[in-house]
Short mmCIF file of C-alpha atoms in Angstrom, two decimals:
data_model
loop_
_atom_site.label_atom_id
_atom_site.label_comp_id
_atom_site.label_asym_id
_atom_site.label_seq_id
_atom_site.Cartn_x
_atom_site.Cartn_y
_atom_site.Cartn_z
CA MET A 29 -25.71 -77.11 -28.60
CA PRO A 30 -24.49 -75.37 -25.43
CA GLU A 31 -26.61 -75.56 -22.32
CA THR A 32 -27.12 -71.80 -22.20
CA SER A 33 -29.46 -72.06 -25.19
CA THR A 34 -31.84 -74.41 -23.39
CA ALA A 35 -31.53 -73.61 -19.72
CA ALA A 36 -31.38 -70.52 -17.62
CA PRO A 37 -30.85 -69.89 -13.91
CA ALA A 38 -34.11 -67.92 -13.78
CA GLU A 39 -36.76 -69.26 -11.42
CA PRO A 40 -39.08 -71.75 -13.17
CA GLY A 41 -42.10 -70.05 -11.59
CA THR A 42 -45.31 -71.57 -10.27
CA ASN A 43 -48.19 -73.67 -11.41
CA TRP A 44 -51.32 -72.04 -12.85
CA ALA A 45 -53.00 -71.68 -9.45
CA GLY A 46 -49.87 -70.31 -7.79
CA ASN A 47 -49.99 -72.80 -4.92
CA VAL A 48 -46.89 -74.73 -6.10
CA ALA A 49 -43.57 -72.94 -6.56
CA TYR A 50 -41.33 -75.18 -8.65
CA ARG A 51 -37.99 -75.87 -6.97
CA ALA A 52 -35.98 -76.71 -10.07
CA ALA A 53 -32.49 -75.33 -10.43
CA ARG A 54 -32.86 -75.08 -14.21
CA LEU A 55 -35.67 -74.82 -16.75
CA HIS A 56 -34.82 -76.20 -20.21
CA ARG A 57 -36.69 -75.28 -23.37
CA PRO A 58 -35.13 -77.48 -26.07
CA ALA A 59 -35.58 -76.43 -29.69
CA GLY A 60 -35.15 -79.92 -31.14
CA LEU A 61 -35.55 -83.60 -30.32
CA ALA A 62 -31.82 -84.31 -30.08
CA GLU A 63 -31.45 -81.45 -27.65
CA LEU A 64 -34.27 -82.85 -25.50
CA GLN A 65 -32.70 -86.32 -25.53
CA ALA A 66 -29.38 -84.88 -24.40
CA VAL A 67 -31.00 -83.04 -21.51
CA VAL A 68 -32.95 -86.09 -20.34
CA ALA A 69 -30.00 -88.47 -20.58
CA GLY A 70 -27.53 -86.05 -19.04
CA ARG A 71 -29.42 -84.98 -15.91
CA GLU A 72 -29.77 -86.85 -12.64
CA ARG A 73 -33.41 -85.86 -12.18
CA VAL A 74 -35.75 -84.29 -14.75
CA LYS A 75 -39.47 -83.62 -15.07
CA ALA A 76 -41.63 -82.26 -17.90
CA LEU A 77 -43.89 -79.21 -17.60
CA GLY A 78 -47.12 -78.85 -19.56
CA SER A 79 -49.72 -76.14 -19.11
CA ARG A 80 -48.98 -76.11 -15.33
CA HIS A 81 -52.64 -76.77 -14.61
CA CYS A 82 -52.01 -79.47 -11.98
CA PHE A 83 -52.67 -78.38 -8.42
CA ASN A 84 -50.04 -80.55 -6.74
CA ASP A 85 -46.32 -81.31 -7.11
CA ILE A 86 -46.64 -84.01 -9.79
CA ALA A 87 -44.24 -82.08 -12.07
CA ASP A 88 -41.94 -80.75 -9.37
CA THR A 89 -38.26 -81.57 -8.91
CA PRO A 90 -35.31 -79.87 -7.25
CA ALA A 91 -33.18 -80.55 -10.34
CA ASP A 92 -34.18 -79.93 -13.98
CA LEU A 93 -37.51 -79.06 -15.58
CA VAL A 94 -38.19 -79.36 -19.30
CA SER A 95 -40.79 -77.39 -21.25
CA LEU A 96 -41.70 -78.53 -24.75
CA ASP A 97 -43.15 -75.20 -25.85
CA ARG A 98 -40.25 -74.63 -28.30
CA LEU A 99 -40.07 -78.17 -29.62
CA PRO A 100 -41.08 -78.12 -33.30
CA GLY A 101 -43.95 -80.22 -34.54
CA GLU A 102 -47.33 -80.11 -36.22
CA VAL A 103 -50.57 -82.02 -35.82
CA GLU A 104 -50.30 -84.88 -38.31
CA LEU A 105 -53.52 -86.57 -39.42
CA GLU A 106 -53.60 -90.19 -40.63
CA PRO A 107 -57.12 -90.83 -41.98
CA ASP A 108 -58.59 -94.31 -42.08
CA PRO A 109 -59.16 -95.73 -45.56
CA ASP A 110 -62.95 -95.37 -45.13
CA GLY A 111 -62.55 -91.68 -44.30
CA LEU A 112 -64.75 -91.96 -41.18
CA GLY A 113 -62.00 -91.46 -38.63
CA GLY A 114 -58.29 -91.75 -38.12
CA THR A 115 -55.32 -90.96 -35.93
CA ALA A 116 -53.96 -87.52 -35.07
CA TRP A 117 -50.33 -87.33 -33.93
CA VAL A 118 -50.08 -84.34 -31.59
CA PRO A 119 -46.87 -82.62 -30.38
CA GLY A 120 -46.10 -83.12 -26.70
CA GLY A 121 -46.43 -79.43 -25.89
CA ALA A 122 -49.70 -78.86 -27.78
CA ARG A 123 -52.83 -77.72 -26.02
CA TYR A 124 -56.30 -78.95 -26.96
CA SER A 125 -57.12 -75.40 -28.05
CA GLU A 126 -54.42 -75.75 -30.71
CA VAL A 127 -55.39 -79.24 -31.83
CA VAL A 128 -59.18 -79.13 -32.11
CA PRO A 129 -59.39 -76.37 -34.79
CA ARG A 130 -57.22 -78.52 -37.06
CA LEU A 131 -59.55 -81.48 -36.61
CA ALA A 132 -62.70 -79.39 -36.92
CA ALA A 133 -61.48 -77.80 -40.16
CA ARG A 134 -61.44 -81.23 -41.82
CA GLY A 135 -64.81 -82.33 -40.38
CA SER A 136 -63.35 -84.46 -37.60
CA ALA A 137 -63.73 -84.58 -33.81
CA LEU A 138 -62.45 -86.09 -30.60
CA HIS A 139 -65.01 -88.02 -28.59
CA ASN A 140 -64.90 -85.59 -25.67
CA LEU A 141 -63.14 -82.59 -24.16
CA ALA A 142 -62.44 -81.30 -20.65
CA SER A 143 -64.14 -78.25 -19.14
CA LEU A 144 -61.43 -75.99 -20.49
CA PRO A 145 -59.35 -76.48 -23.64
CA HIS A 146 -56.27 -74.63 -22.39
CA ILE A 147 -54.55 -77.77 -21.06
CA THR A 148 -51.94 -79.82 -22.93
CA VAL A 149 -52.91 -83.12 -24.50
CA ALA A 150 -49.88 -84.87 -23.01
CA GLY A 151 -50.53 -83.64 -19.48
CA ALA A 152 -54.28 -84.26 -19.51
CA THR A 153 -54.03 -87.81 -20.82
CA ALA A 154 -51.15 -88.65 -18.46
CA THR A 155 -53.39 -87.92 -15.45
CA GLY A 156 -56.72 -89.40 -16.57
CA THR A 157 -58.42 -86.03 -17.09
CA HIS A 158 -61.96 -86.31 -18.44
CA GLY A 159 -65.09 -84.68 -19.73
CA SER A 160 -68.53 -86.09 -19.00
CA GLY A 161 -70.97 -88.66 -20.32
CA ASN A 162 -72.20 -92.10 -19.35
CA ARG A 163 -70.79 -93.58 -22.54
CA ASN A 164 -67.72 -91.35 -22.81
CA GLY A 165 -64.36 -92.53 -21.56
CA SER A 166 -61.78 -90.09 -20.22
CA LEU A 167 -59.57 -88.10 -22.59
CA SER A 168 -56.94 -90.80 -22.08
CA THR A 169 -59.12 -93.39 -23.81
CA ALA A 170 -58.56 -91.60 -27.14
CA VAL A 171 -54.81 -92.32 -26.94
CA VAL A 172 -53.66 -94.94 -29.46
CA GLY A 173 -49.95 -94.15 -29.52
CA LEU A 174 -47.16 -92.49 -27.56
CA GLU A 175 -43.67 -91.32 -28.35
CA LEU A 176 -41.48 -90.57 -25.35
CA VAL A 177 -37.88 -90.07 -24.38
CA ARG A 178 -36.78 -92.55 -21.72
CA SER A 179 -34.24 -91.70 -19.05
CA ASP A 180 -31.42 -93.14 -21.20
CA GLY A 181 -32.31 -90.61 -23.91
CA GLU A 182 -33.80 -93.16 -26.32
CA LEU A 183 -36.96 -92.20 -28.23
CA VAL A 184 -39.55 -94.98 -27.90
CA ARG A 185 -42.84 -95.37 -29.78
CA LEU A 186 -45.65 -97.33 -28.12
CA SER A 187 -48.87 -98.67 -29.62
CA PRO A 188 -51.76 -100.75 -28.27
CA ALA A 189 -49.95 -103.84 -29.60
CA ASP A 190 -47.10 -103.32 -27.12
CA PRO A 191 -47.25 -105.10 -23.75
CA GLY A 192 -47.96 -102.60 -21.02
CA PHE A 193 -49.50 -99.98 -23.32
CA ALA A 194 -52.59 -99.81 -21.11
CA GLY A 195 -50.26 -98.99 -18.24
CA ALA A 196 -48.30 -96.38 -20.17
CA VAL A 197 -51.18 -94.08 -21.16
CA VAL A 198 -51.95 -92.72 -17.67
CA HIS A 199 -48.29 -92.58 -16.70
CA LEU A 200 -48.06 -89.62 -14.26
CA GLY A 201 -44.80 -88.52 -15.87
CA ALA A 202 -43.05 -91.58 -14.46
CA LEU A 203 -41.98 -93.21 -17.73
CA GLY A 204 -40.38 -90.39 -19.71
CA VAL A 205 -40.91 -87.09 -21.48
CA VAL A 206 -43.73 -87.46 -24.01
CA THR A 207 -42.88 -85.86 -27.35
CA ARG A 208 -45.98 -86.94 -29.32
CA VAL A 209 -49.40 -88.42 -28.55
CA ALA A 210 -51.61 -90.23 -31.05
CA LEU A 211 -55.34 -89.59 -30.61
CA ARG A 212 -58.18 -91.48 -32.22
CA TYR A 213 -60.61 -89.13 -33.98
CA GLN A 214 -64.05 -89.55 -35.54
CA PRO A 215 -66.50 -87.61 -37.75
CA ALA A 216 -67.51 -84.21 -36.41
CA PHE A 217 -70.83 -83.61 -34.68
CA GLN A 218 -72.84 -80.71 -33.30
CA VAL A 219 -73.85 -80.10 -29.70
CA ARG A 220 -76.36 -77.83 -27.96
CA THR A 221 -76.03 -76.72 -24.32
CA ASP A 222 -79.07 -76.11 -22.12
CA VAL A 223 -78.78 -75.03 -18.50
CA PHE A 224 -81.47 -75.95 -15.97
CA VAL A 225 -82.08 -74.67 -12.45
CA GLY A 226 -84.26 -75.90 -9.61
CA LEU A 227 -83.39 -79.61 -9.64
CA THR A 228 -83.89 -81.06 -6.14
CA TRP A 229 -81.66 -83.57 -4.42
CA GLU A 230 -84.68 -85.86 -4.04
CA ARG A 231 -85.35 -85.90 -7.78
CA LEU A 232 -81.66 -86.23 -8.62
CA PHE A 233 -81.25 -89.24 -6.35
CA ALA A 234 -84.48 -90.83 -7.56
CA ASP A 235 -83.34 -90.54 -11.18
CA LEU A 236 -79.54 -90.28 -10.93
CA ASP A 237 -78.82 -92.71 -13.75
CA ALA A 238 -81.51 -91.17 -15.94
CA VAL A 239 -80.23 -87.64 -15.32
CA ALA A 240 -76.68 -88.65 -16.25
CA ASP A 241 -77.93 -90.54 -19.30
CA ALA A 242 -80.23 -87.78 -20.57
CA ALA A 243 -77.66 -86.38 -23.00
CA TYR A 244 -74.18 -86.87 -24.42
CA SER A 245 -72.63 -84.89 -21.56
CA VAL A 246 -74.28 -83.81 -18.28
CA SER A 247 -72.77 -81.72 -15.46
CA VAL A 248 -74.55 -81.20 -12.15
CA PHE A 249 -73.33 -78.22 -10.11
CA THR A 250 -73.84 -77.98 -6.36
CA ASP A 251 -72.65 -76.28 -3.19
CA TRP A 252 -73.65 -79.45 -1.26
CA ARG A 253 -76.57 -77.63 0.31
CA GLU A 254 -78.58 -77.59 -2.88
CA VAL A 255 -78.26 -78.46 -6.55
CA THR A 256 -77.56 -75.12 -8.20
CA GLN A 257 -77.51 -75.91 -11.95
CA VAL A 258 -77.49 -78.74 -14.48
CA TRP A 259 -75.66 -78.28 -17.80
CA VAL A 260 -77.05 -80.62 -20.44
CA LYS A 261 -74.97 -81.00 -23.61
CA ALA A 262 -76.81 -82.98 -26.26
CA ARG A 263 -75.60 -84.15 -29.65
CA THR A 264 -78.07 -82.84 -32.18
CA ASP A 265 -77.88 -86.10 -34.13
CA GLU A 266 -78.71 -88.25 -31.10
CA HIS A 267 -80.85 -86.36 -28.60
CA ASP A 268 -83.59 -83.79 -28.55
CA VAL A 269 -83.69 -82.39 -25.02
CA VAL A 270 -86.97 -80.64 -24.21
CA PRO A 271 -85.79 -77.24 -22.96
CA GLU A 272 -88.85 -76.36 -20.86
CA GLU A 273 -88.37 -79.02 -18.16
CA PHE A 274 -85.65 -81.42 -16.98
CA PHE A 275 -86.60 -83.79 -14.16
CA GLY A 276 -88.59 -81.00 -12.59
CA ALA A 277 -85.96 -78.31 -13.21
CA ARG A 278 -86.70 -75.31 -15.42
CA ALA A 279 -84.61 -74.04 -18.30
CA ALA A 280 -82.47 -70.95 -17.75
CA THR A 281 -83.61 -68.08 -19.96
CA GLU A 282 -80.24 -66.30 -20.14
CA PRO A 283 -76.60 -67.43 -20.22
CA THR A 284 -75.66 -68.70 -16.78
CA HIS A 285 -72.28 -69.05 -15.06
CA MET A 286 -71.69 -71.88 -12.62
CA LEU A 287 -70.41 -69.21 -10.19
CA PRO A 288 -73.26 -66.75 -9.49
CA GLY A 289 -72.40 -63.15 -10.26
CA THR A 290 -69.50 -64.06 -12.57
CA PRO A 291 -69.41 -62.61 -16.13
CA VAL A 292 -70.43 -65.13 -18.79
CA GLU A 293 -68.28 -63.84 -21.67
CA ASN A 294 -65.70 -66.61 -21.29
CA LEU A 295 -68.28 -69.41 -21.41
CA THR A 296 -69.23 -71.40 -24.49
CA ASP A 297 -72.72 -70.69 -25.90
CA GLN A 298 -75.82 -71.96 -24.09
CA LEU A 299 -79.62 -71.57 -24.56
CA GLY A 300 -79.81 -74.56 -26.90
CA LEU A 301 -77.88 -72.90 -29.73
CA PRO A 302 -76.28 -75.71 -31.78
CA GLY A 303 -72.56 -75.46 -32.43
CA GLU A 304 -69.55 -77.53 -33.39
CA TRP A 305 -68.38 -80.13 -30.85
CA HIS A 306 -65.28 -78.19 -29.85
CA GLU A 307 -67.31 -75.01 -29.25
CA ARG A 308 -69.79 -76.67 -26.85
CA LEU A 309 -68.22 -79.61 -25.00
CA PRO A 310 -65.82 -77.38 -22.99
CA HIS A 311 -67.44 -75.01 -20.51
CA PHE A 312 -64.95 -72.26 -21.35
CA ARG A 313 -63.98 -70.63 -24.63
CA ALA A 314 -60.48 -71.26 -25.94
CA GLU A 315 -59.87 -67.57 -26.66
CA PHE A 316 -60.44 -66.52 -23.04
CA THR A 317 -58.52 -67.28 -19.87
CA PRO A 318 -61.07 -69.28 -17.85
CA SER A 319 -60.28 -67.50 -14.57
CA SER A 320 -57.46 -65.79 -12.75
CA GLY A 321 -56.18 -69.02 -11.27
CA GLU A 322 -57.32 -68.01 -7.79
CA GLU A 323 -58.68 -71.42 -6.96
CA LEU A 324 -57.66 -74.91 -5.87
CA GLN A 325 -59.14 -78.17 -7.11
CA THR A 326 -59.82 -81.63 -5.75
CA GLU A 327 -61.68 -84.52 -7.37
CA TYR A 328 -62.62 -88.06 -6.39
CA PHE A 329 -64.11 -90.87 -8.48
CA VAL A 330 -66.50 -93.45 -7.08
CA PRO A 331 -68.22 -96.32 -8.90
CA ARG A 332 -71.52 -95.03 -10.27
CA ARG A 333 -73.44 -97.63 -8.28
CA HIS A 334 -72.24 -95.83 -5.13
CA GLY A 335 -73.04 -92.36 -6.46
CA ARG A 336 -76.01 -91.59 -4.24
CA ALA A 337 -74.34 -92.89 -1.07
CA ALA A 338 -71.17 -90.90 -1.80
CA CYS A 339 -73.18 -87.71 -2.36
CA GLU A 340 -75.11 -88.24 0.86
CA ALA A 341 -71.81 -88.64 2.73
CA LEU A 342 -70.60 -85.33 1.32
CA ARG A 343 -73.88 -83.56 2.07
CA ALA A 344 -73.34 -84.52 5.70
CA LEU A 345 -70.10 -82.48 5.54
CA ALA A 346 -71.70 -79.47 3.84
CA HIS A 347 -71.23 -77.33 6.95
CA ARG A 348 -67.48 -77.78 6.52
CA ILE A 349 -67.26 -77.93 2.72
CA THR A 350 -69.46 -75.02 1.63
CA PRO A 351 -67.57 -72.19 3.43
CA LEU A 352 -64.38 -73.13 1.47
CA LEU A 353 -66.09 -73.94 -1.80
CA GLN A 354 -66.55 -72.00 -5.01
CA VAL A 355 -68.54 -74.80 -6.67
CA SER A 356 -68.68 -78.58 -7.05
CA GLU A 357 -69.42 -80.44 -10.27
CA LEU A 358 -70.70 -83.99 -10.66
CA ARG A 359 -69.95 -85.81 -13.92
CA THR A 360 -69.93 -89.41 -15.14
CA VAL A 361 -67.09 -91.19 -16.93
CA ALA A 362 -67.28 -94.55 -18.69
CA ALA A 363 -65.11 -97.45 -17.57
CA ASP A 364 -61.80 -98.23 -19.28
CA ASP A 365 -58.87 -100.65 -19.02
CA LEU A 366 -56.04 -98.15 -18.43
CA TRP A 367 -54.15 -99.31 -15.36
CA LEU A 368 -54.00 -96.01 -13.46
CA SER A 369 -57.15 -94.44 -14.83
CA PRO A 370 -59.58 -93.41 -12.08
CA ALA A 371 -62.24 -95.15 -14.22
CA TYR A 372 -60.29 -98.41 -14.47
CA GLY A 373 -62.75 -101.29 -14.48
CA ASP A 374 -65.83 -99.26 -13.47
CA ASP A 375 -68.22 -96.60 -14.69
CA VAL A 376 -67.65 -93.76 -12.24
CA LEU A 377 -69.19 -90.62 -10.84
CA ALA A 378 -66.61 -87.82 -10.58
CA LEU A 379 -67.01 -85.53 -7.56
CA HIS A 380 -65.16 -82.31 -8.31
CA PHE A 381 -64.43 -79.43 -5.90
CA THR A 382 -63.27 -75.98 -6.94
CA TRP A 383 -62.06 -74.39 -3.71
CA ARG A 384 -61.31 -70.89 -2.61
CA PRO A 385 -57.51 -70.32 -2.57
CA GLU A 386 -57.12 -71.18 1.12
CA GLU A 387 -54.79 -74.13 0.86
CA GLU A 388 -54.09 -74.72 4.54
CA ARG A 389 -57.80 -74.95 5.37
CA VAL A 390 -58.56 -77.04 2.29
CA ARG A 391 -55.78 -79.52 3.04
CA ALA A 392 -57.03 -79.79 6.62
CA LEU A 393 -60.48 -80.74 5.32
CA LEU A 394 -59.38 -83.33 2.74
CA PRO A 395 -58.82 -86.20 5.22
CA ALA A 396 -62.44 -85.85 6.40
CA ILE A 397 -63.71 -85.93 2.81
CA GLU A 398 -61.54 -88.92 1.99
CA ALA A 399 -62.72 -90.74 5.13
CA ALA A 400 -66.35 -90.11 4.15
CA LEU A 401 -65.74 -91.48 0.64
CA ARG A 402 -63.45 -94.36 1.63
CA PRO A 403 -66.29 -96.93 1.96
CA TYR A 404 -67.09 -96.32 -1.71
CA GLY A 405 -63.59 -96.91 -3.09
CA ALA A 406 -62.91 -93.27 -4.01
CA ARG A 407 -59.90 -92.70 -6.25
CA PRO A 408 -58.42 -89.17 -6.36
CA HIS A 409 -57.64 -87.24 -9.53
CA TRP A 410 -53.88 -87.57 -10.00
CA GLY A 411 -53.40 -83.89 -10.86
CA LYS A 412 -55.34 -82.30 -8.00
CA LEU A 413 -55.08 -81.98 -4.24
CA PHE A 414 -55.46 -85.15 -2.17
CA THR A 415 -53.83 -86.88 0.79
CA THR A 416 -54.41 -90.55 -0.10
CA GLY A 417 -51.12 -92.42 0.27
CA ALA A 418 -49.33 -95.13 -1.72
CA ASP A 419 -50.61 -98.11 0.29
CA GLU A 420 -54.26 -97.11 -0.10
CA LEU A 421 -53.79 -96.21 -3.76
CA ALA A 422 -52.23 -99.63 -4.41
CA ALA A 423 -55.36 -101.23 -2.98
CA LEU A 424 -57.56 -99.04 -5.18
CA TYR A 425 -55.62 -99.87 -8.37
CA PRO A 426 -55.27 -103.64 -8.93
CA ARG A 427 -52.58 -103.13 -11.61
CA MET A 428 -50.38 -100.88 -9.47
CA ALA A 429 -47.67 -103.54 -8.99
CA GLU A 430 -47.46 -103.97 -12.75
CA PHE A 431 -47.22 -100.23 -13.22
CA ARG A 432 -44.31 -100.11 -10.79
CA GLU A 433 -42.53 -102.75 -12.86
CA LEU A 434 -43.20 -100.68 -15.99
CA VAL A 435 -41.63 -97.65 -14.30
CA ARG A 436 -38.53 -99.64 -13.36
CA ARG A 437 -38.21 -100.88 -16.93
CA PHE A 438 -38.50 -97.43 -18.53
CA ASP A 439 -36.59 -95.50 -15.87
CA PRO A 440 -34.20 -97.86 -14.05
CA ARG A 441 -32.03 -95.00 -12.77
CA GLY A 442 -34.95 -93.02 -11.32
CA ALA A 443 -34.47 -89.87 -13.38
CA PHE A 444 -38.20 -89.09 -13.37
CA ARG A 445 -38.64 -89.94 -9.70
CA ASN A 446 -39.86 -87.15 -7.41
CA ASP A 447 -41.57 -86.64 -4.08
CA TYR A 448 -44.99 -87.02 -5.67
CA LEU A 449 -44.24 -90.46 -7.12
CA ASP A 450 -42.59 -91.60 -3.90
CA ARG A 451 -45.71 -90.52 -2.01
CA THR A 452 -48.32 -92.01 -4.36
CA VAL A 453 -46.83 -94.82 -6.43
CA ALA A 454 -43.73 -95.81 -4.45
CA ALA A 455 -42.34 -97.12 -7.72
CA PHE A 456 -38.77 -97.40 -6.48
CA ASP A 457 -39.41 -99.16 -3.19
#
C-alpha cells in the first residue's frame, strides 16, 4: 500500500495537555497489521501514540509517529473453564472506556481502573498507571500477554512463561509497537462511593494504614495545607462503610468535586449509591471529557512505610506547592514484580499533583520536591513530569540493567529510541 494512505505531512499535533508539541515529520495511521509492520521495519525511528495523555515526551520523536486508531480489532474474551474469570485480548489502540462495557455486559470486571477511563490500555499499562487500594496492583498487573511489532517488523507474542515477561509489561514504548494486550478479568462486582470532608492531618497520620485499608479503593485529596476530601470506594460484597463518620470526618451530603466550584456532571455517582465496578472506580464518567486539558501532572511513589514522613516533607513545601496546585491525591498501590513498575517490590503510597498549566514554574519546583522525597526512595510516574535522571532511576529500579538488555534484544537498531529513553533509561549506552 502506498505511503500516502498511512502518512501525511500534516503536523502530528500535541499531547492532551498541550504542553508537548510532537516533532514528528510524519504521522502514520495504518489500516492493517502488515501495513504497520512495514512502517516499523522501514523507518529509522518510530514511536507509537495512544490517547496522548502523557505529560512528557515519552512518545515524541523527530521522525515517524504511528497511531493505531485505524487498526482493526475487537475485544476477544477467552473464559476460564470454571467461568469465574478469563483473559481479554484488547486491541492496541483501545481505550478502557471501550473495553469495560464489553466485560460488564457479560458479568465480568477488571480488578481496578484509573481515575479516568479515556486512556488506552496499551499506554496505561506500559507506564505503570494505577488506581487505588491497599490490595490492588497497578493496571499493569492485569496484563497476562502482549503482542508487539519489533523494530525488524516481526510480530511477537509474549506470555508470563517467557523469560523477561515481567520486564516487558511496563516497557515505556522501548520494545516495540503493541498491537494487542491480554488482560486478566474476574467476576463483576458493585461499588459505592462516599465522600468525606473534615479529616485532619493528625488523624490521617495516626491511622494512615487504617484509612487506606478502610475500603477497596481510597483517595485522599489535599492542597498540602489541609486534607480537603476523602473518596471512599467500597465493594458492596466486602465492606459496609458507615457514611456518617470516617476517622472523624463527616460525610458529604451532596455530590462533591475534588476541585471546589467545579461542576460535578462529569463525575461518577457518589452519596453511597451502589453501581457497577466500571461506573464507580473511575472518578470521571466515560461519556464526558474529564477536563479541558488545562493542567499538568506529576506523581511520585514512596514505600508505604515512609508515607507519613514523605507527606510531612511535602507539607513543609506547601508555601511553594499550593500556589501552583489544582489538587493533590494520595492513593495506595500494592506491590508487584514488574521490573519498571513504580510499585516493584514494595507496597507504595502514590503522591499525585495536578498543577496549573504553568510549566516553567512547575518544572522549576520539581527538583525541590524530588530532593524532599529522595530520602524515601521516591520513584516518578513514567508518563508525567519529573526531572529524575537515568543514574538515579537505575538505583531506584534494581532490574534496570536487565531491562536495558531486553531493550537491546528487541530493538538492536534503536528504532524506538528517543530523547526520553536516553534521559531516563539510557538503554543504548
